[in-house]
Coordinates of C-alpha atoms in Angstrom, one line a residue:
M250 CA 0.0 0.0 0.0
R251 CA 1.4 3.4 -1.0
I252 CA 1.9 5.9 1.8
G253 CA -0.7 8.3 0.3
Q254 CA -3.3 5.6 0.3
F255 CA -2.5 4.6 3.8
L256 CA -2.8 8.1 5.1
M257 CA -6.1 8.5 3.3
W258 CA -7.4 5.3 4.9
V259 CA -6.3 6.5 8.3
A260 CA -8.1 9.9 7.8
L261 CA -11.3 8.1 6.7
A262 CA -11.1 5.9 9.7
L263 CA -10.8 8.8 12.1
L264 CA -13.6 10.9 10.6
P265 CA -16.4 9.3 12.7
M266 CA -14.3 9.9 15.9
L267 CA -13.6 13.5 15.0
A268 CA -17.3 14.1 14.2
K269 CA -18.3 12.6 17.5
D270 CA -15.7 14.8 19.3
A271 CA -17.0 17.9 17.5
T272 CA -20.6 17.1 18.4
A273 CA -19.6 16.6 22.1
A274 CA -17.9 19.9 22.1
E275 CA -20.9 21.7 20.8
R276 CA -23.0 20.2 23.6
T277 CA -20.7 21.6 26.2
L278 CA -21.1 25.0 27.8
T279 CA -17.7 26.6 28.8
L280 CA -17.4 29.3 31.3
T281 CA -14.2 31.3 31.4
F282 CA -13.4 33.9 34.0
G283 CA -9.8 34.8 34.4
D284 CA -7.8 31.6 34.8
S285 CA -10.8 29.6 35.7
V286 CA -12.3 27.5 33.0
R287 CA -15.3 25.3 33.7
R288 CA -17.2 23.0 31.3
F289 CA -20.7 21.7 31.8
T290 CA -22.7 19.1 29.8
A291 CA -26.5 19.2 29.6
D292 CA -26.6 16.4 32.1
D293 CA -24.3 18.3 34.5
L294 CA -26.6 21.3 34.5
L295 CA -29.9 19.3 34.6
A296 CA -28.6 17.6 37.8
R297 CA -27.9 20.8 39.6
P298 CA -30.1 21.5 42.7
D299 CA -30.9 25.0 41.3
A300 CA -32.2 23.7 38.0
V301 CA -35.9 24.5 37.9
A302 CA -38.8 24.7 35.5
I303 CA -39.5 28.2 34.1
A304 CA -42.0 29.7 31.7
I305 CA -41.0 32.5 29.3
P306 CA -44.3 34.1 28.2
N307 CA -42.9 35.8 25.1
D308 CA -39.8 33.9 24.1
L309 CA -37.8 36.1 21.7
S310 CA -36.5 33.3 19.5
Y311 CA -39.5 31.0 19.4
R312 CA -42.0 34.0 19.3
R313 CA -44.4 32.3 21.7
E314 CA -44.6 31.0 25.2
M315 CA -42.0 28.4 26.1
S316 CA -41.2 26.3 29.1
Y317 CA -37.6 25.2 30.0
R318 CA -35.5 23.5 32.6
A319 CA -33.0 26.1 33.5
V320 CA -30.4 27.3 36.0
P321 CA -29.9 30.9 37.1
L322 CA -26.9 32.4 35.3
L323 CA -25.9 34.5 38.3
E324 CA -25.7 31.4 40.5
L325 CA -23.9 29.4 37.8
I326 CA -21.2 32.0 37.4
G327 CA -21.1 33.0 41.0
A328 CA -21.7 36.5 42.4
D329 CA -18.2 36.8 43.7
T330 CA -16.8 35.7 40.3
L331 CA -19.0 38.2 38.5
R332 CA -18.0 41.1 40.7
G333 CA -15.8 43.5 38.8
V334 CA -16.5 41.9 35.4
A335 CA -17.6 44.5 32.8
T336 CA -19.0 42.3 30.0
L337 CA -20.2 38.8 29.4
E338 CA -19.1 37.5 26.0
A339 CA -21.7 35.0 25.0
R340 CA -20.6 32.9 22.0
A341 CA -22.9 30.7 19.9
S342 CA -21.9 27.8 17.6
D343 CA -22.9 29.8 14.4
G344 CA -20.5 32.7 14.9
F345 CA -22.8 35.0 16.8
V346 CA -21.0 36.6 19.8
A347 CA -23.0 39.0 22.0
Q348 CA -21.3 41.5 24.3
I349 CA -23.7 41.6 27.3
P350 CA -23.1 44.1 30.1
A351 CA -22.5 42.0 33.2
E352 CA -24.5 44.5 35.2
Y353 CA -27.7 43.2 33.7
V354 CA -27.0 39.8 35.2
R355 CA -26.1 41.3 38.6
Q356 CA -29.4 43.3 38.6
A357 CA -31.3 40.1 39.1
A358 CA -30.4 40.3 42.8
G359 CA -32.1 43.7 43.1
G360 CA -35.3 43.0 41.2
G361 CA -34.1 43.4 37.6
A362 CA -34.5 41.0 34.7
M363 CA -33.5 37.4 35.6
A364 CA -31.0 35.6 33.3
W365 CA -31.3 31.9 32.9
I366 CA -29.4 29.2 31.0
A367 CA -32.1 27.0 29.5
I368 CA -30.9 23.4 29.0
E369 CA -32.2 21.2 26.2
D370 CA -32.6 17.6 27.5
P371 CA -31.1 15.3 24.9
A372 CA -33.9 12.9 25.7
D373 CA -36.6 15.5 25.1
P374 CA -35.3 17.9 22.4
W375 CA -36.9 21.3 21.8
P376 CA -38.8 22.2 18.6
T377 CA -37.0 23.8 15.7
L378 CA -36.9 27.5 15.6
P379 CA -39.2 29.4 13.2
A380 CA -37.8 29.3 9.6
K381 CA -34.8 27.3 10.8
S382 CA -33.8 23.6 10.8
I383 CA -32.3 23.7 14.3
S384 CA -33.6 24.2 17.9
A385 CA -32.3 26.8 20.2
G386 CA -30.3 24.2 22.1
P387 CA -28.3 22.8 23.6
F388 CA -28.0 25.9 25.7
Y389 CA -30.0 29.1 25.4
L390 CA -29.7 32.4 27.4
V391 CA -33.3 33.5 28.2
W392 CA -34.6 36.3 30.4
E393 CA -37.5 36.5 32.8
N394 CA -39.1 40.0 32.9
P395 CA -36.7 41.4 30.3
E396 CA -38.6 44.8 30.4
R397 CA -37.3 45.4 33.9
S398 CA -33.7 45.9 32.5
N399 CA -34.6 46.8 28.9
I400 CA -32.9 43.7 27.6
A401 CA -32.0 43.9 23.9
S402 CA -33.1 41.3 21.4
E403 CA -29.4 40.4 20.8
Y404 CA -28.9 39.4 24.4
W405 CA -30.9 36.2 23.9
P406 CA -28.2 34.0 22.2
Y407 CA -29.2 30.5 21.4
A408 CA -27.0 27.5 20.4
L409 CA -24.8 28.8 23.2
V410 CA -21.4 27.2 23.6
A411 CA -19.4 29.6 25.8
I412 CA -19.6 32.6 28.2
A413 CA -16.5 34.5 29.2
G414 CA -15.9 37.5 31.4
V415 CA -14.2 40.2 29.3
A416 CA -13.5 44.0 29.3
D417 CA -15.9 46.6 28.0
P418 CA -16.0 46.5 24.2
V419 CA -14.6 50.0 23.7
E420 CA -11.7 49.2 26.0
R421 CA -10.9 46.0 24.1
W422 CA -11.3 47.6 20.7
P423 CA -10.3 51.3 20.6
Q424 CA -11.4 51.6 17.0
L425 CA -15.0 51.6 18.3
A426 CA -14.4 54.7 20.3
V427 CA -15.8 58.1 19.3
D428 CA -14.1 61.4 19.7
A429 CA -13.7 62.0 23.5
A430 CA -14.7 65.7 23.0
L431 CA -18.3 64.7 22.0
P432 CA -20.9 65.4 24.7
D433 CA -22.5 62.4 26.4
D434 CA -25.8 62.9 24.5
A435 CA -24.1 63.2 21.1
A436 CA -25.8 61.2 18.3
E437 CA -22.5 59.5 17.5
R438 CA -22.1 58.3 21.1
R439 CA -25.6 57.0 21.2
G440 CA -25.0 55.3 17.9
Q441 CA -21.9 53.6 19.3
G442 CA -24.0 52.0 22.0
S443 CA -26.6 50.9 19.5
F444 CA -23.9 49.3 17.3
I445 CA -22.3 47.4 20.2
R446 CA -25.7 46.2 21.4
N447 CA -27.4 45.3 18.1
C448 CA -24.7 44.9 15.4
L449 CA -21.5 43.8 17.0
P450 CA -22.8 40.2 17.8
C451 CA -22.8 39.5 14.0
H452 CA -20.6 42.2 12.4
R453 CA -17.1 43.5 13.1
L454 CA -16.1 47.1 12.5
N455 CA -12.5 47.8 11.3
G456 CA -11.6 44.5 12.9
A457 CA -13.3 45.1 16.2
G458 CA -15.5 42.4 17.5
E459 CA -15.7 38.6 17.6
G460 CA -18.8 37.9 15.5
D461 CA -18.5 36.1 12.2
V462 CA -22.1 35.9 10.9
G463 CA -21.9 39.0 8.8
P464 CA -19.3 41.1 7.0
D465 CA -17.0 43.7 8.6
L466 CA -18.9 47.1 8.2
G467 CA -15.7 49.1 8.2
Q468 CA -13.3 47.2 6.0
P469 CA -12.2 47.4 3.2
M470 CA -14.7 50.3 3.0
N471 CA -17.0 51.8 5.6
V472 CA -20.6 51.0 4.9
T473 CA -21.5 54.7 4.6
E474 CA -19.1 54.9 1.6
Y475 CA -21.1 52.6 -0.6
M476 CA -24.6 52.9 0.9
T477 CA -26.8 56.0 1.3
P478 CA -28.3 56.8 4.8
A479 CA -31.7 55.8 3.5
G480 CA -30.4 52.5 2.1
L481 CA -28.6 51.7 5.3
K482 CA -31.7 52.3 7.3
A483 CA -33.7 50.1 5.0
V484 CA -31.2 47.3 5.4
V485 CA -31.5 47.5 9.2
R486 CA -35.3 47.5 9.0
D487 CA -35.8 44.8 6.3
P488 CA -32.6 43.5 4.7
K489 CA -34.5 41.5 2.0
S490 CA -36.2 44.7 0.8
V491 CA -32.8 46.0 -0.3
R492 CA -30.8 42.9 -1.4
T493 CA -30.6 39.2 -0.9
W494 CA -27.7 36.8 -0.9
P495 CA -27.1 33.1 -0.4
G496 CA -27.2 32.1 3.2
Q497 CA -28.7 35.4 4.3
Q498 CA -29.4 35.4 8.0
M499 CA -29.8 39.0 9.1
P500 CA -33.3 39.7 10.5
G501 CA -34.9 43.0 10.3
F502 CA -34.9 45.3 13.4
G503 CA -38.3 46.9 14.0
N504 CA -39.0 50.3 15.6
D505 CA -39.5 48.5 19.0
Q506 CA -36.0 47.2 18.9
I507 CA -34.2 50.2 17.3
P508 CA -36.4 53.3 17.4
D509 CA -36.1 55.8 14.5
A510 CA -34.0 58.3 16.6
E511 CA -31.6 55.5 17.6
L512 CA -31.3 54.3 13.9
D513 CA -30.4 57.9 12.9
A514 CA -27.8 57.9 15.6
L515 CA -26.4 54.5 14.4
V516 CA -25.9 56.0 10.9
S517 CA -24.2 59.0 12.4
F518 CA -21.8 56.7 14.3
F519 CA -20.9 54.8 11.1
A520 CA -20.2 58.2 9.4
H521 CA -18.2 59.3 12.4
V522 CA -16.0 56.2 12.3
A523 CA -15.5 56.6 8.6
G524 CA -14.3 60.2 9.1
R525 CA -11.8 59.1 11.7

C-alpha cells in the first residue's frame, strides 16, 4: 500500500471519531473567568439543585410562550466571580457573539431581569426555531421579565457554547471609540451604544468584534461609503427589501428594537468612524 493511500485510509477511519468529538464539544457550555475554565454538559446542568422549570411568556427566538428546565446564570457563574466583570461575551456555535453588560445579570439580585441558562434535554429535544432547521439548544440564554432591565433582542443568544468575562468592548477595541470631545448625549455616542448592542454580535467594525455571521462594516470600505443613509436604514429595518444573498441570516430590526431616533444615531456613528 502506498503511503498516500495509507494516510487517506487513516483519515477516513478517524472521521467518525472527529465528528463525535465535535458534536460533544458543541454540547458543552464553557465558562471562562480569568484563569478559571469550567465546562458543563447538559446532564451536569440538569442535575444541579438549582435547575428548575421556568416559563417564558414571550420567548424572543420562538416567538411564543416556552417552558424550559434552566439554571440561574448568576448562581452558575457565582456572584463573587462576576464582581468587577464588565462584560459577558456569549458565544454561539454559528459565529454569533454578544457582548452583554454584566450589570444586567447582577441586577437580578435587586429586582431586575433574571437571566437563565435553559438546557435542552437530549432525551426531550426542543422544537425547531421558526424558519430554521435547528432548535435553540443545547443551551440558550433567556430572560424573565426582560422589560425590567430593557434587555436587547441580541442578548438572547441560542446555540450557546461559551460565556466569558471580558473587558468593556470600547476598551478592548479602541477603533469603536468616538471622539472624546463629543458630549454624552451626542448622536454618534448613542449610535456607538446601539452598534455594540445590536450589530457587534454578528458584524465586526474595522476588525473590532468577535462575531463572524456578517461582514465587517468598516473594511475594506466603511458601509457609509457605498450605501446611502436611506439605504442603510432600509437594510436594518428589512434586509431583503434592499438585497438578498445566499445564506442570508440577518433579521430586520423593528422600531420596537431600534427606534427611529436610535437608527439615525447609528448611521451617524458609522459616518463618524469613517471620518476618523
